[in-house]
Protein backbone atom coordinates (compact mmCIF):
# COMPACT_ATOMS: atom_id res chain seq x y z
CA UNK A 1 -34.51 77.90 47.92
CA UNK A 2 -32.88 74.64 46.81
CA UNK A 3 -29.37 75.57 47.94
CA UNK A 4 -29.62 73.76 51.27
CA UNK A 5 -30.41 70.49 49.49
CA UNK A 6 -27.87 71.04 46.72
CA UNK A 7 -25.08 71.54 49.26
CA UNK A 8 -25.73 68.25 51.06
CA UNK A 9 -23.04 66.63 48.89
CA UNK A 10 -19.82 68.33 47.87
CA UNK A 11 -19.09 66.83 44.45
CA UNK A 12 -15.47 68.04 44.49
CA UNK A 13 -14.58 66.97 48.01
CA UNK A 14 -10.92 66.28 48.67
CA UNK A 15 -10.69 62.77 50.03
CA UNK A 16 -8.02 60.11 50.05
CA UNK A 17 -7.42 58.49 46.70
CA UNK A 18 -7.52 54.74 46.94
CA UNK A 19 -7.99 51.90 44.51
CA UNK A 20 -11.70 51.14 44.09
CA UNK A 21 -12.64 47.62 45.22
CA UNK A 22 -13.14 44.91 42.63
CA UNK A 23 -16.47 43.41 43.76
CA UNK A 24 -19.70 44.99 42.50
CA UNK A 25 -21.28 45.74 45.89
CA UNK A 26 -17.96 46.87 47.35
CA UNK A 27 -17.43 49.13 44.33
CA UNK A 28 -20.90 50.67 44.76
CA UNK A 29 -20.37 51.11 48.51
CA UNK A 30 -16.99 52.77 47.88
CA UNK A 31 -18.64 55.59 45.94
CA UNK A 32 -21.85 55.91 47.98
CA UNK A 33 -20.22 55.66 51.42
CA UNK A 34 -20.02 59.46 51.91
CA UNK A 35 -23.75 59.91 51.23
CA UNK A 36 -25.25 56.93 53.06
CA UNK A 37 -27.12 59.11 55.62
CA UNK A 38 -28.88 60.93 52.77
CA UNK A 39 -29.69 57.65 51.04
CA UNK A 40 -31.07 56.27 54.32
CA UNK A 41 -33.21 59.41 54.78
CA UNK A 42 -34.52 59.10 51.22
CA UNK A 43 -35.40 55.46 51.87
CA UNK A 44 -37.19 56.43 55.08
CA UNK A 45 -39.27 59.10 53.34
CA UNK A 46 -40.00 56.67 50.50
CA UNK A 47 -41.33 54.16 53.03
CA UNK A 48 -43.44 56.88 54.67
CA UNK A 49 -44.89 57.86 51.29
CA UNK A 50 -45.72 54.23 50.51
CA UNK A 51 -47.38 53.81 53.92
CA UNK A 52 -49.36 57.02 53.35
CA UNK A 53 -50.58 55.71 49.98
CA UNK A 54 -51.66 52.41 51.52
CA UNK A 55 -53.36 54.20 54.42
CA UNK A 56 -55.22 56.52 52.04
CA UNK A 57 -56.53 53.62 49.96
CA UNK A 58 -57.46 51.70 53.11
CA UNK A 59 -59.32 54.74 54.42
CA UNK A 60 -61.28 55.02 51.17
CA UNK A 61 -62.35 51.38 51.56
CA UNK A 62 -63.40 52.04 55.15
CA UNK A 63 -65.27 55.15 54.02
CA UNK A 64 -67.29 53.13 51.53
CA UNK A 65 -68.13 50.61 54.28
CA UNK A 66 -69.15 53.42 56.65
CA UNK A 67 -71.40 54.97 54.05
CA UNK A 68 -73.03 51.61 53.45
CA UNK A 69 -73.60 50.76 57.11
CA UNK A 70 -74.51 54.10 58.73
CA UNK A 71 -77.40 56.50 58.57
CA UNK A 72 -76.87 58.90 55.67
CA UNK A 73 -78.56 61.77 57.55
CA UNK A 74 -76.13 61.71 60.48
CA UNK A 75 -72.97 60.52 58.73
CA UNK A 76 -71.20 63.90 58.63
CA UNK A 77 -72.21 64.88 62.15
CA UNK A 78 -70.99 61.51 63.49
CA UNK A 79 -67.71 61.35 61.54
CA UNK A 80 -66.73 64.96 60.88
CA UNK A 81 -63.59 64.78 63.00
CA UNK A 82 -62.26 61.69 61.20
CA UNK A 83 -63.09 63.20 57.81
CA UNK A 84 -61.41 66.49 58.76
CA UNK A 85 -58.30 64.67 59.96
CA UNK A 86 -58.05 62.62 56.79
CA UNK A 87 -58.59 65.66 54.59
CA UNK A 88 -55.76 67.47 56.44
CA UNK A 89 -53.59 64.38 55.97
CA UNK A 90 -54.32 64.25 52.23
CA UNK A 91 -54.04 68.01 51.68
CA UNK A 92 -50.97 68.76 53.80
CA UNK A 93 -49.06 65.76 55.17
CA UNK A 94 -48.84 63.70 51.98
CA UNK A 95 -47.72 66.61 49.77
CA UNK A 96 -45.15 67.61 52.41
CA UNK A 97 -43.72 64.08 52.44
CA UNK A 98 -43.56 64.09 48.64
CA UNK A 99 -41.86 67.50 48.49
CA UNK A 100 -39.21 66.52 51.05
CA UNK A 101 -38.52 63.25 49.20
CA UNK A 102 -38.31 65.00 45.82
CA UNK A 103 -35.97 67.68 47.17
CA UNK A 104 -33.68 65.16 48.83
CA UNK A 105 -33.60 62.86 45.82
CA UNK A 106 -33.44 65.25 42.89
CA UNK A 107 -31.65 68.24 44.41
CA UNK A 108 -29.57 66.37 46.97
CA UNK A 109 -28.56 63.12 45.31
CA UNK A 110 -29.15 63.30 41.57
CA UNK A 111 -27.55 66.72 41.23
CA UNK A 112 -24.23 65.92 42.91
CA UNK A 113 -23.67 62.19 43.44
CA UNK A 114 -22.92 61.38 39.77
CA UNK A 115 -20.57 64.37 39.59
CA UNK A 116 -18.87 63.25 42.79
CA UNK A 117 -18.29 59.78 41.35
CA UNK A 118 -16.95 61.21 38.09
CA UNK A 119 -14.62 63.55 39.99
CA UNK A 120 -13.24 60.78 42.21
CA UNK A 121 -12.65 58.49 39.22
CA UNK A 122 -11.05 61.36 37.29
CA UNK A 123 -8.69 62.13 40.16
CA UNK A 124 -7.80 58.44 40.43
CA UNK A 125 -7.06 58.20 36.71
CA UNK A 126 -4.86 61.30 36.84
CA UNK A 127 -2.48 59.40 39.13
CA UNK A 128 -1.84 56.70 36.54
CA UNK A 129 1.47 56.58 34.74
CA UNK A 130 1.90 57.12 31.01
CA UNK A 131 2.60 53.41 30.59
CA UNK A 132 -0.90 52.67 31.89
CA UNK A 133 -2.37 54.59 28.96
CA UNK A 134 0.15 53.19 26.48
CA UNK A 135 -0.99 49.66 27.23
CA UNK A 136 -2.97 48.49 24.20
CA UNK A 137 -6.02 47.23 26.13
CA UNK A 138 -6.19 50.26 28.45
CA UNK A 139 -5.79 52.57 25.47
CA UNK A 140 -8.81 51.02 23.78
CA UNK A 141 -10.89 51.47 26.91
CA UNK A 142 -9.79 55.08 27.45
């Protein structure tokens, strides 16, 4: 069931080994460059979820105003379609958005991106010479 999301990132992908950049943002981009479409999709779904939350709270405020300003006897007959639409939104659309975001984030990114970074750094360190590890400062870090 989760396999499709777990295979979005290959943590052991064979790519070219190059020296990671020295700047912080460049260093982060170096390791997240292969997964930027997934990160963009996660951001998009996060924005949709936030908009859905704001819309739900706004609708509840409007609902209170409607109940205050309309006839209580005819409220459901006058507004049943809006209430049905909002209940479908709350019962189906919002949970679907949440599930897609959770699957992309936890199964797609958090399962494999850290392993991908570790694997790329490990492969880079394997190329170092023995003298790199014999250096006193590098030896303390390793």
